[in-house]
mmCIF file of C-alpha atoms in Angstrom:
data_model
loop_
_atom_site.group_PDB
_atom_site.id
_atom_site.type_symbol
_atom_site.label_atom_id
_atom_site.label_comp_id
_atom_site.label_asym_id
_atom_site.label_seq_id
_atom_site.Cartn_x
_atom_site.Cartn_y
_atom_site.Cartn_z
ATOM 1 C CA MET A 20 104.760 -7.901 23.110
ATOM 2 C CA ARG A 21 107.570 -10.361 23.631
ATOM 3 C CA PRO A 22 110.675 -8.634 25.029
ATOM 4 C CA GLU A 23 113.005 -10.318 22.525
ATOM 5 C CA LEU A 24 111.253 -8.465 19.704
ATOM 6 C CA LEU A 25 112.511 -5.262 21.271
ATOM 7 C CA LYS A 26 116.030 -6.576 21.674
ATOM 8 C CA GLY A 27 118.294 -4.897 19.185
ATOM 9 C CA ASN A 28 115.921 -1.985 18.658
ATOM 10 C CA LEU A 29 116.048 -0.439 22.115
ATOM 11 C CA ASP A 30 119.064 1.700 21.208
ATOM 12 C CA LEU A 31 117.237 3.111 18.201
ATOM 13 C CA LEU A 32 114.185 3.910 20.321
ATOM 14 C CA LEU A 33 116.205 5.635 23.038
ATOM 15 C CA LEU A 34 118.303 7.606 20.581
ATOM 16 C CA THR A 35 115.178 8.695 18.733
ATOM 17 C CA ILE A 36 113.486 9.977 21.869
ATOM 18 C CA LEU A 37 116.588 11.795 23.048
ATOM 19 C CA SER A 38 117.205 13.303 19.607
ATOM 20 C CA GLU A 39 114.219 15.559 20.140
ATOM 21 C CA GLN A 40 115.199 16.986 23.497
ATOM 22 C CA PRO A 41 117.369 16.167 26.509
ATOM 23 C CA ALA A 42 115.511 14.170 29.133
ATOM 24 C CA HIS A 43 116.013 12.263 32.362
ATOM 25 C CA GLY A 44 115.491 8.524 32.582
ATOM 26 C CA TYR A 45 111.947 8.593 33.878
ATOM 27 C CA ALA A 46 110.843 10.967 31.109
ATOM 28 C CA VAL A 47 112.476 8.738 28.480
ATOM 29 C CA ILE A 48 110.634 5.692 29.786
ATOM 30 C CA GLU A 49 107.324 7.542 29.928
ATOM 31 C CA GLU A 50 107.790 8.806 26.398
ATOM 32 C CA LEU A 51 108.624 5.312 25.204
ATOM 33 C CA ARG A 52 105.487 3.953 26.817
ATOM 34 C CA ALA A 53 103.274 6.760 25.541
ATOM 35 C CA ARG A 54 104.483 6.691 21.953
ATOM 36 C CA SER A 55 104.163 2.915 21.746
ATOM 37 C CA GLN A 56 100.687 3.139 23.313
ATOM 38 C CA GLY A 57 101.829 0.949 26.167
ATOM 39 C CA ALA A 58 103.409 -1.725 23.970
ATOM 40 C CA PHE A 59 106.937 -0.955 25.161
ATOM 41 C CA ALA A 60 106.302 -1.154 28.894
ATOM 42 C CA LEU A 61 109.743 -2.449 29.793
ATOM 43 C CA PRO A 62 110.881 -3.217 33.316
ATOM 44 C CA GLU A 63 112.008 0.328 33.995
ATOM 45 C CA GLY A 64 115.256 -0.661 35.639
ATOM 46 C CA THR A 65 116.462 -2.195 32.383
ATOM 47 C CA VAL A 66 116.392 1.107 30.498
ATOM 48 C CA TYR A 67 118.988 2.826 32.664
ATOM 49 C CA PRO A 68 121.717 0.280 31.896
ATOM 50 C CA ALA A 69 121.119 0.880 28.193
ATOM 51 C CA LEU A 70 121.388 4.639 28.726
ATOM 52 C CA HIS A 71 124.671 4.153 30.570
ATOM 53 C CA ARG A 72 126.002 1.918 27.829
ATOM 54 C CA LEU A 73 125.096 4.408 25.123
ATOM 55 C CA GLU A 74 126.803 7.114 27.124
ATOM 56 C CA ARG A 75 129.949 5.022 27.465
ATOM 57 C CA ALA A 76 129.886 4.433 23.741
ATOM 58 C CA GLY A 77 129.875 8.196 23.247
ATOM 59 C CA LEU A 78 126.396 8.298 21.712
ATOM 60 C CA LEU A 79 124.890 10.154 24.684
ATOM 61 C CA ARG A 80 126.092 12.774 27.109
ATOM 62 C CA SER A 81 124.668 13.327 30.554
ATOM 63 C CA HIS A 82 124.860 15.770 33.435
ATOM 64 C CA TRP A 83 123.206 16.396 36.767
ATOM 65 C CA SER A 84 120.488 19.028 36.672
ATOM 66 C CA ASP A 85 119.222 20.922 39.706
ATOM 67 C CA ALA A 86 116.596 22.804 37.770
ATOM 68 C CA GLU A 87 113.746 20.817 39.308
ATOM 69 C CA ALA A 88 112.884 19.942 42.877
ATOM 70 C CA ARG A 89 115.003 16.822 42.686
ATOM 71 C CA ARG A 90 118.511 16.464 41.348
ATOM 72 C CA ARG A 91 118.268 14.443 38.151
ATOM 73 C CA ARG A 92 120.549 13.027 35.558
ATOM 74 C CA VAL A 93 119.700 14.432 32.144
ATOM 75 C CA TYR A 94 120.708 12.653 28.948
ATOM 76 C CA GLN A 95 121.166 14.181 25.533
ATOM 77 C CA LEU A 96 122.321 12.992 22.142
ATOM 78 C CA SER A 97 125.948 13.648 21.146
ATOM 79 C CA GLY A 98 127.153 14.342 17.624
ATOM 80 C CA LEU A 99 128.276 10.739 17.353
ATOM 81 C CA GLY A 100 124.856 9.687 18.643
ATOM 82 C CA GLN A 101 123.142 11.684 15.901
ATOM 83 C CA GLU A 102 125.205 9.893 13.267
ATOM 84 C CA ALA A 103 124.495 6.535 14.879
ATOM 85 C CA LEU A 104 120.787 7.323 15.006
ATOM 86 C CA GLU A 105 120.681 8.072 11.295
ATOM 87 C CA ALA A 106 122.577 4.916 10.444
ATOM 88 C CA ARG A 107 120.387 2.721 12.661
ATOM 89 C CA HIS A 108 117.241 4.332 11.390
ATOM 90 C CA GLU A 109 118.204 3.432 7.842
ATOM 91 C CA GLU A 110 119.078 -0.101 8.908
ATOM 92 C CA TRP A 111 115.748 -0.474 10.656
ATOM 93 C CA GLN A 112 113.811 0.844 7.657
ATOM 94 C CA ALA A 113 115.530 -1.635 5.388
ATOM 95 C CA PHE A 114 114.886 -4.439 7.858
ATOM 96 C CA ALA A 115 111.217 -3.515 8.343
ATOM 97 C CA ARG A 116 110.724 -3.279 4.596
ATOM 98 C CA SER A 117 112.247 -6.730 4.107
ATOM 99 C CA VAL A 118 110.152 -8.277 6.863
ATOM 100 C CA ARG A 119 107.010 -6.759 5.405
ATOM 101 C CA LEU A 120 107.886 -8.114 1.977
ATOM 102 C CA VAL A 121 108.281 -11.617 3.360
ATOM 103 C CA VAL A 122 105.394 -11.641 5.815
ATOM 104 C CA GLU A 123 102.809 -9.561 4.009
ATOM 105 C CA GLY A 124 104.045 -9.785 0.431
ATOM 106 C CA VAL A 125 103.854 -6.028 -0.062
ATOM 107 C CA MET B 25 111.978 6.702 65.427
ATOM 108 C CA VAL B 26 112.727 7.358 61.766
ATOM 109 C CA ARG B 27 110.595 5.223 59.487
ATOM 110 C CA THR B 28 112.354 3.469 56.620
ATOM 111 C CA THR B 29 110.299 3.628 53.452
ATOM 112 C CA SER B 30 110.033 0.894 50.883
ATOM 113 C CA ILE B 31 112.115 2.984 48.504
ATOM 114 C CA GLU B 32 114.903 3.459 51.020
ATOM 115 C CA ALA B 33 114.981 -0.246 51.759
ATOM 116 C CA TYR B 34 115.025 -0.980 48.042
ATOM 117 C CA LEU B 35 117.865 1.476 47.422
ATOM 118 C CA ALA B 36 119.907 -0.127 50.196
ATOM 119 C CA ARG B 37 119.481 -3.543 48.559
ATOM 120 C CA LEU B 38 120.262 -2.083 45.153
ATOM 121 C CA TYR B 39 123.450 -0.530 46.532
ATOM 122 C CA VAL B 40 124.582 -3.909 47.875
ATOM 123 C CA ALA B 41 123.759 -5.677 44.607
ATOM 124 C CA LEU B 42 125.628 -3.054 42.584
ATOM 125 C CA GLU B 43 128.605 -3.149 44.942
ATOM 126 C CA ARG B 44 128.923 -6.859 44.195
ATOM 127 C CA GLN B 45 128.960 -6.180 40.464
ATOM 128 C CA PHE B 46 131.166 -3.083 40.549
ATOM 129 C CA PRO B 47 133.345 -3.379 43.651
ATOM 130 C CA ASP B 48 135.950 -0.997 42.246
ATOM 131 C CA ASP B 49 133.636 1.712 40.986
ATOM 132 C CA ASP B 50 131.914 3.399 43.882
ATOM 133 C CA GLU B 51 131.227 6.521 41.833
ATOM 134 C CA LEU B 52 129.223 4.526 39.295
ATOM 135 C CA VAL B 53 127.317 2.705 42.050
ATOM 136 C CA ARG B 54 126.371 5.960 43.741
ATOM 137 C CA ARG B 55 125.286 7.486 40.464
ATOM 138 C CA ILE B 56 123.058 4.535 39.604
ATOM 139 C CA VAL B 57 121.489 4.547 43.057
ATOM 140 C CA ALA B 58 120.872 8.299 42.804
ATOM 141 C CA GLU B 59 119.200 7.876 39.432
ATOM 142 C CA ALA B 60 117.132 4.979 40.754
ATOM 143 C CA GLU B 61 116.015 7.058 43.722
ATOM 144 C CA ASP B 62 114.967 9.932 41.488
ATOM 145 C CA HIS B 63 113.075 7.528 39.246
ATOM 146 C CA LEU B 64 111.326 5.705 42.083
ATOM 147 C CA ARG B 65 110.240 8.870 43.882
ATOM 148 C CA GLU B 66 108.887 10.327 40.661
ATOM 149 C CA ALA B 67 107.048 7.091 39.870
ATOM 150 C CA ALA B 68 105.673 6.852 43.403
ATOM 151 C CA GLU B 69 104.349 10.408 43.188
ATOM 152 C CA ARG B 70 102.627 9.594 39.943
ATOM 153 C CA ASN B 71 101.165 6.395 41.400
ATOM 154 C CA ARG B 72 99.901 8.167 44.501
ATOM 155 C CA PRO B 73 96.441 9.319 43.354
ATOM 156 C CA GLY B 74 94.100 6.565 44.491
ATOM 157 C CA SER B 75 96.804 4.650 46.377
ATOM 158 C CA SER B 76 98.327 4.789 49.803
ATOM 159 C CA PRO B 77 101.928 6.089 49.915
ATOM 160 C CA ASP B 78 103.181 2.599 50.698
ATOM 161 C CA ALA B 79 101.251 1.034 47.844
ATOM 162 C CA ALA B 80 102.479 3.738 45.460
ATOM 163 C CA GLU B 81 106.087 3.048 46.430
ATOM 164 C CA ARG B 82 105.620 -0.689 46.123
ATOM 165 C CA ASP B 83 104.168 -0.273 42.635
ATOM 166 C CA ALA B 84 107.074 1.943 41.616
ATOM 167 C CA ILE B 85 109.556 -0.627 42.890
ATOM 168 C CA ARG B 86 107.765 -3.485 41.164
ATOM 169 C CA GLN B 87 107.859 -1.636 37.854
ATOM 170 C CA PHE B 88 111.561 -0.890 38.268
ATOM 171 C CA GLY B 89 112.602 -4.513 38.807
ATOM 172 C CA SER B 90 114.402 -6.403 41.566
ATOM 173 C CA PRO B 91 117.771 -5.028 42.762
ATOM 174 C CA GLN B 92 119.548 -8.173 41.621
ATOM 175 C CA ARG B 93 118.044 -7.992 38.164
ATOM 176 C CA VAL B 94 118.856 -4.322 37.754
ATOM 177 C CA ALA B 95 122.427 -4.837 38.966
ATOM 178 C CA GLN B 96 122.901 -7.814 36.659
ATOM 179 C CA ARG B 97 121.556 -5.819 33.753
ATOM 180 C CA PHE B 98 124.023 -3.049 34.456
ATOM 181 C CA ALA B 99 126.816 -5.595 34.648
ATOM 182 C CA ARG B 100 125.765 -7.130 31.363
ATOM 183 C CA GLU B 101 125.493 -3.789 29.594
ATOM 184 C CA LEU B 102 128.611 -2.159 30.981
ATOM 185 C CA LYS B 103 131.082 -4.903 31.825
ATOM 186 C CA GLY B 104 130.408 -7.125 28.822
ATOM 187 C CA ARG B 105 131.704 -4.356 26.631
ATOM 188 C CA LEU B 106 135.028 -3.544 28.128
ATOM 189 C CA SER B 107 137.534 -2.108 25.738
ATOM 190 C CA PRO B 108 138.987 -4.898 23.581
ATOM 191 C CA LEU B 109 142.490 -4.081 24.796
ATOM 192 C CA GLY B 110 141.452 -4.221 28.454
ATOM 193 C CA LEU B 111 139.752 -7.559 28.073
ATOM 194 C CA LEU B 112 142.644 -8.882 25.998
ATOM 195 C CA VAL B 113 145.159 -8.017 28.701
ATOM 196 C CA ARG B 114 142.925 -9.390 31.428
ATOM 197 C CA SER B 115 142.281 -12.611 29.545
ATOM 198 C CA TYR B 116 145.959 -13.247 28.994
ATOM 199 C CA LEU B 117 146.613 -12.622 32.647
ATOM 200 C CA TYR B 118 144.098 -15.334 33.396
ATOM 201 C CA VAL B 119 145.743 -17.633 30.875
ATOM 202 C CA GLY B 120 149.049 -17.000 32.615
ATOM 203 C CA MET B 121 147.525 -17.797 35.985
ATOM 204 C CA TYR B 122 145.910 -20.922 34.641
ATOM 205 C CA VAL B 123 148.929 -22.352 32.877
ATOM 206 C CA GLY B 124 151.167 -21.154 35.684
ATOM 207 C CA SER B 125 149.105 -23.026 38.244
ATOM 208 C CA VAL B 126 149.447 -26.263 36.320
ATOM 209 C CA LEU B 127 153.192 -25.711 36.098
ATOM 210 C CA VAL B 128 153.350 -25.012 39.811
ATOM 211 C CA ALA B 129 151.506 -28.263 40.466
ATOM 212 C CA ALA B 130 153.947 -30.133 38.224
ATOM 213 C CA GLY B 131 156.908 -28.404 39.838
ATOM 214 C CA ALA B 132 155.636 -29.201 43.331
ATOM 215 C CA ALA B 133 155.287 -32.867 42.423
ATOM 216 C CA LEU B 134 158.831 -32.952 41.048
ATOM 217 C CA LEU B 135 160.087 -31.198 44.166
ATOM 218 C CA ILE B 136 158.499 -33.877 46.324
ATOM 219 C CA VAL B 137 160.150 -36.503 44.169
ATOM 220 C CA GLY B 138 163.480 -34.756 44.635
ATOM 221 C CA VAL B 139 163.094 -34.510 48.403
ATOM 222 C CA PHE B 140 162.168 -38.164 48.715
ATOM 223 C CA GLY B 141 165.015 -39.054 46.420
ATOM 224 C CA ALA B 142 167.450 -37.104 48.605
ATOM 225 C CA LEU B 143 166.136 -38.829 51.717
ATOM 226 C CA PHE B 144 165.871 -42.368 50.468
ATOM 227 C CA GLY B 145 168.081 -42.449 47.396
ATOM 228 C CA ALA B 146 166.695 -41.467 44.062
ATOM 229 C CA ALA B 147 168.131 -44.373 42.133
ATOM 230 C CA GLU B 148 166.822 -46.999 44.503
ATOM 231 C CA VAL B 149 163.421 -45.589 45.191
ATOM 232 C CA PHE B 150 162.280 -43.325 42.418
ATOM 233 C CA GLY B 151 164.257 -44.391 39.414
ATOM 234 C CA LEU B 152 165.340 -40.860 38.481
ATOM 235 C CA ASP B 153 168.903 -41.947 37.894
ATOM 236 C CA ASP B 154 170.421 -44.931 36.161
ATOM 237 C CA PRO B 155 170.163 -48.151 38.164
ATOM 238 C CA PRO B 156 173.207 -48.806 40.315
ATOM 239 C CA ALA B 157 175.832 -51.152 38.984
ATOM 240 C CA VAL B 158 175.046 -54.665 40.047
ATOM 241 C CA SER B 159 177.917 -56.885 40.948
ATOM 242 C CA GLY B 160 176.737 -60.109 42.344
ATOM 243 C CA THR B 161 178.746 -62.758 43.999
ATOM 244 C CA LYS B 162 178.014 -66.432 43.719
ATOM 245 C CA ALA B 163 176.481 -66.305 47.166
ATOM 246 C CA SER B 164 174.281 -63.278 46.469
ATOM 247 C CA CYS B 165 173.207 -64.773 43.191
ATOM 248 C CA GLU B 166 172.068 -67.860 44.933
ATOM 249 C CA GLN B 167 169.875 -65.788 47.236
ATOM 250 C CA TRP B 168 167.796 -64.598 44.292
ATOM 251 C CA PRO B 169 167.570 -67.598 42.024
ATOM 252 C CA THR B 170 164.210 -66.635 40.584
ATOM 253 C CA TYR B 171 165.566 -63.550 38.841
ATOM 254 C CA TYR B 172 167.375 -65.609 36.376
ATOM 255 C CA GLN B 173 166.162 -68.743 34.803
ATOM 256 C CA PRO B 174 168.931 -70.683 33.133
ATOM 257 C CA ASP B 175 168.565 -72.332 29.830
ATOM 258 C CA GLN B 176 166.914 -75.296 31.404
ATOM 259 C CA PRO B 177 163.403 -74.180 32.377
ATOM 260 C CA GLY B 178 162.127 -75.543 35.629
ATOM 261 C CA THR B 179 165.361 -75.253 37.511
ATOM 262 C CA ASN B 180 166.416 -72.482 39.836
ATOM 263 C CA THR B 181 170.103 -72.970 39.551
ATOM 264 C CA VAL B 182 172.176 -69.882 38.845
ATOM 265 C CA ILE B 183 174.782 -70.700 36.296
ATOM 266 C CA ASP B 184 176.327 -67.403 35.419
ATOM 267 C CA CYS B 185 176.344 -64.611 37.946
ATOM 268 C CA GLU B 186 177.116 -61.996 35.306
ATOM 269 C CA ILE B 187 174.023 -62.925 33.414
ATOM 270 C CA PHE B 188 172.108 -62.771 36.656
ATOM 271 C CA ALA B 189 173.479 -59.248 37.317
ATOM 272 C CA ALA B 190 172.327 -58.112 33.905
ATOM 273 C CA ALA B 191 168.904 -59.604 34.538
ATOM 274 C CA LEU B 192 168.698 -57.868 37.893
ATOM 275 C CA ALA B 193 169.643 -54.523 36.325
ATOM 276 C CA ALA B 194 166.968 -54.947 33.679
ATOM 277 C CA SER B 195 164.460 -55.801 36.374
ATOM 278 C CA PHE B 196 165.440 -52.677 38.320
ATOM 279 C CA SER B 197 165.013 -50.594 35.213
ATOM 280 C CA GLN B 198 161.501 -51.953 34.769
ATOM 281 C CA PHE B 199 160.811 -51.224 38.412
ATOM 282 C CA SER B 200 162.062 -47.648 37.986
ATOM 283 C CA GLU B 201 159.943 -47.186 34.907
ATOM 284 C CA SER B 202 156.915 -48.390 36.810
ATOM 285 C CA LEU B 203 157.564 -45.835 39.552
ATOM 286 C CA PHE B 204 158.001 -43.093 36.998
ATOM 287 C CA GLN B 205 154.652 -44.010 35.499
ATOM 288 C CA THR B 206 153.128 -43.757 38.944
ATOM 289 C CA TRP B 207 154.484 -40.244 39.286
ATOM 290 C CA SER B 208 153.197 -39.363 35.842
ATOM 291 C CA LEU B 209 149.787 -40.471 37.002
ATOM 292 C CA LEU B 210 149.993 -38.332 40.104
ATOM 293 C CA LEU B 211 151.425 -35.404 38.170
ATOM 294 C CA GLY B 212 148.887 -35.546 35.397
ATOM 295 C CA GLY B 213 146.006 -36.287 37.765
ATOM 296 C CA GLY B 214 147.041 -33.404 39.991
ATOM 297 C CA GLY B 215 147.340 -31.195 36.948
ATOM 298 C CA ILE B 216 143.802 -32.052 35.893
ATOM 299 C CA VAL B 217 142.382 -31.388 39.348
ATOM 300 C CA VAL B 218 144.249 -28.110 39.678
ATOM 301 C CA GLY B 219 143.331 -27.198 36.123
ATOM 302 C CA ALA B 220 139.643 -27.911 36.738
ATOM 303 C CA VAL B 221 139.612 -25.796 39.895
ATOM 304 C CA ILE B 222 141.432 -22.931 38.226
ATOM 305 C CA TRP B 223 139.176 -23.214 35.206
ATOM 306 C CA ALA B 224 136.091 -22.903 37.392
ATOM 307 C CA LEU B 225 137.589 -19.962 39.256
ATOM 308 C CA HIS B 226 138.517 -18.185 36.067
ATOM 309 C CA ARG B 227 135.138 -18.781 34.589
ATOM 310 C CA GLY B 228 133.632 -17.189 37.668
ATOM 311 C CA LEU B 229 136.133 -14.338 37.532
ATOM 312 C CA LEU B 230 135.411 -13.664 33.903
ATOM 313 C CA ARG B 231 131.696 -13.753 34.574
ATOM 314 C CA TRP B 232 132.264 -11.354 37.460
ATOM 315 C CA HIS B 233 134.366 -8.966 35.429
ATOM 316 C CA ALA B 234 132.685 -9.208 32.082
ATOM 317 C CA GLY B 235 129.050 -9.748 32.949
ATOM 318 C CA VAL B 236 127.171 -12.791 31.792
ATOM 319 C CA TRP B 237 129.095 -15.493 30.004
ATOM 320 C CA ASP B 238 127.273 -14.892 26.748
ATOM 321 C CA ASP B 239 128.588 -11.364 26.542
ATOM 322 C CA LEU B 240 132.282 -12.223 26.571
ATOM 323 C CA SER B 241 134.205 -10.776 23.694
ATOM 324 C CA GLY B 242 136.879 -12.173 21.402
ATOM 325 C CA PRO B 243 139.873 -12.151 23.744
ATOM 326 C CA ALA B 244 137.899 -14.135 26.286
ATOM 327 C CA ARG B 245 137.301 -16.746 23.609
ATOM 328 C CA VAL B 246 141.038 -16.876 23.048
ATOM 329 C CA TYR B 247 141.280 -17.621 26.723
ATOM 330 C CA VAL B 248 138.918 -20.592 26.543
ATOM 331 C CA ILE B 249 140.877 -22.056 23.650
ATOM 332 C CA PHE B 250 144.109 -21.748 25.636
ATOM 333 C CA GLY B 251 142.340 -23.236 28.624
ATOM 334 C CA ALA B 252 141.189 -26.163 26.530
ATOM 335 C CA LEU B 253 144.651 -26.781 25.170
ATOM 336 C CA SER B 254 146.366 -26.728 28.545
ATOM 337 C CA PHE B 255 143.603 -28.853 30.032
ATOM 338 C CA GLY B 256 144.057 -31.294 27.176
ATOM 339 C CA MET B 257 147.799 -31.391 27.770
ATOM 340 C CA ALA B 258 147.190 -32.266 31.401
ATOM 341 C CA ALA B 259 144.900 -35.061 30.240
ATOM 342 C CA VAL B 260 147.587 -36.356 27.895
ATOM 343 C CA SER B 261 150.108 -36.304 30.721
ATOM 344 C CA PHE B 262 147.692 -38.241 32.899
ATOM 345 C CA LEU B 263 146.918 -40.873 30.341
ATOM 346 C CA GLN B 264 150.543 -41.374 29.374
ATOM 347 C CA GLY B 265 151.218 -42.322 32.944
ATOM 348 C CA ILE B 266 148.872 -45.275 32.794
ATOM 349 C CA PRO B 267 150.975 -48.404 32.527
ATOM 350 C CA SER B 268 150.740 -50.074 29.209
ATOM 351 C CA SER B 269 152.303 -53.027 27.586
ATOM 352 C CA GLY B 270 152.936 -53.944 24.019
ATOM 353 C CA GLY B 271 150.549 -52.437 21.541
ATOM 354 C CA THR B 272 148.152 -51.049 24.136
ATOM 355 C CA SER B 273 150.258 -47.881 24.449
ATOM 356 C CA LEU B 274 148.902 -46.804 21.118
ATOM 357 C CA TYR B 275 145.394 -47.058 22.468
ATOM 358 C CA TRP B 276 146.292 -44.910 25.464
ATOM 359 C CA THR B 277 147.925 -42.289 23.272
ATOM 360 C CA GLY B 278 144.854 -42.264 21.072
ATOM 361 C CA ALA B 279 142.601 -41.956 24.101
ATOM 362 C CA ALA B 280 144.671 -39.048 25.414
ATOM 363 C CA ALA B 281 144.437 -37.256 22.101
ATOM 364 C CA LEU B 282 140.695 -37.940 22.050
ATOM 365 C CA VAL B 283 140.212 -36.443 25.513
ATOM 366 C CA ALA B 284 142.192 -33.341 24.538
ATOM 367 C CA ALA B 285 140.246 -33.055 21.312
ATOM 368 C CA LEU B 286 136.918 -33.352 23.134
ATOM 369 C CA PHE B 287 137.880 -30.538 25.472
ATOM 370 C CA CYS B 288 138.959 -28.387 22.569
ATOM 371 C CA VAL B 289 135.770 -29.066 20.640
ATOM 372 C CA ALA B 290 133.615 -28.375 23.697
ATOM 373 C CA TYR B 291 135.285 -25.064 24.419
ATOM 374 C CA ALA B 292 135.462 -24.070 20.782
ATOM 375 C CA ARG B 293 131.737 -24.796 20.556
ATOM 376 C CA GLU B 294 131.132 -22.577 23.546
ATOM 377 C CA GLY B 295 133.268 -19.891 21.957
ATOM 378 C CA TRP B 296 131.275 -20.157 18.750
ATOM 379 C CA ARG B 297 128.009 -19.954 20.680
ATOM 380 C CA MET B 298 129.229 -16.804 22.410
ATOM 381 C CA TRP B 299 130.270 -15.350 19.093
ATOM 382 C CA VAL B 300 126.843 -15.991 17.585
ATOM 383 C CA ALA B 301 125.098 -14.656 20.674
ATOM 384 C CA ARG B 302 126.809 -11.288 20.392
#
């Protein structure tokens, strides 16, 4: 899949995954890959900048966790992030519906 | 001897690349490197079945991306979205530096003119003051017969020394004007050179501070418009210094306005492109 198709939707994907449970970066990337059946196999280093940006925007919170063998940064959705997720989900549904109408006529 | 793994070498390069992008934020750099290390070690462990440790680490690094690319991505994501107020203030500081530099260049040129004028006589050399009063004697008039042609063309005889003095004063005035035009050329030309250098530096600074050029926000676009205007003014100053005669001055003025307009259109176009790209 061409990367530009993902551009603009990465935030929605990350927020969706993190809305279910807090996770560290590697787990988020693995989940993204698994759920998309390998379609969203991004260069992994590009996901972390997006996580940082979402955190700066107040949509995510993060903290260091020592629960596992390695110290890891765990991300979770904030209240603002939940609202943003709902709004972006609606936007995406409307967009996907419109694209389908044009491309497939249904 | 302690062996350096591929991951350690990668993290060292990533640290350097991030330091270049975020020289004032060591805490952020360390956090990113720590997250990258966690990610790479986890990925290498998962890649290990069926691979040598080295190959597993190399695969993990390849999937993560080059240090430069990761650092640039962080810069694009984090620095391109500075708070509007922060970028506004920073942009106007740059505008101040830019315009100020042009003014300094102009001031330096005028200072040089003043120093030379003090040394050699401003009125006689640089035409900054009114031409000195000319009072010619019959003898001095006769030394410069070509300055005044009497009513009978073809002769070099000076008839009226007062008329000759007036002619000499007018000639001096033209000479002064010519020198002033020369200084306008130098001033305007210097302004353009300084402006171009400062423009390039600021563009680099903005790119450094705000990530890739395409991610600049509104205040930065204000900056490019100001830059275009001041650059255009320098161009006008330069072109006005070009000697002209008769009706050609209109052409030069038109050309100066055209140059300024072209700069403004070019930068406005870039601003529009950035706006669309957001």
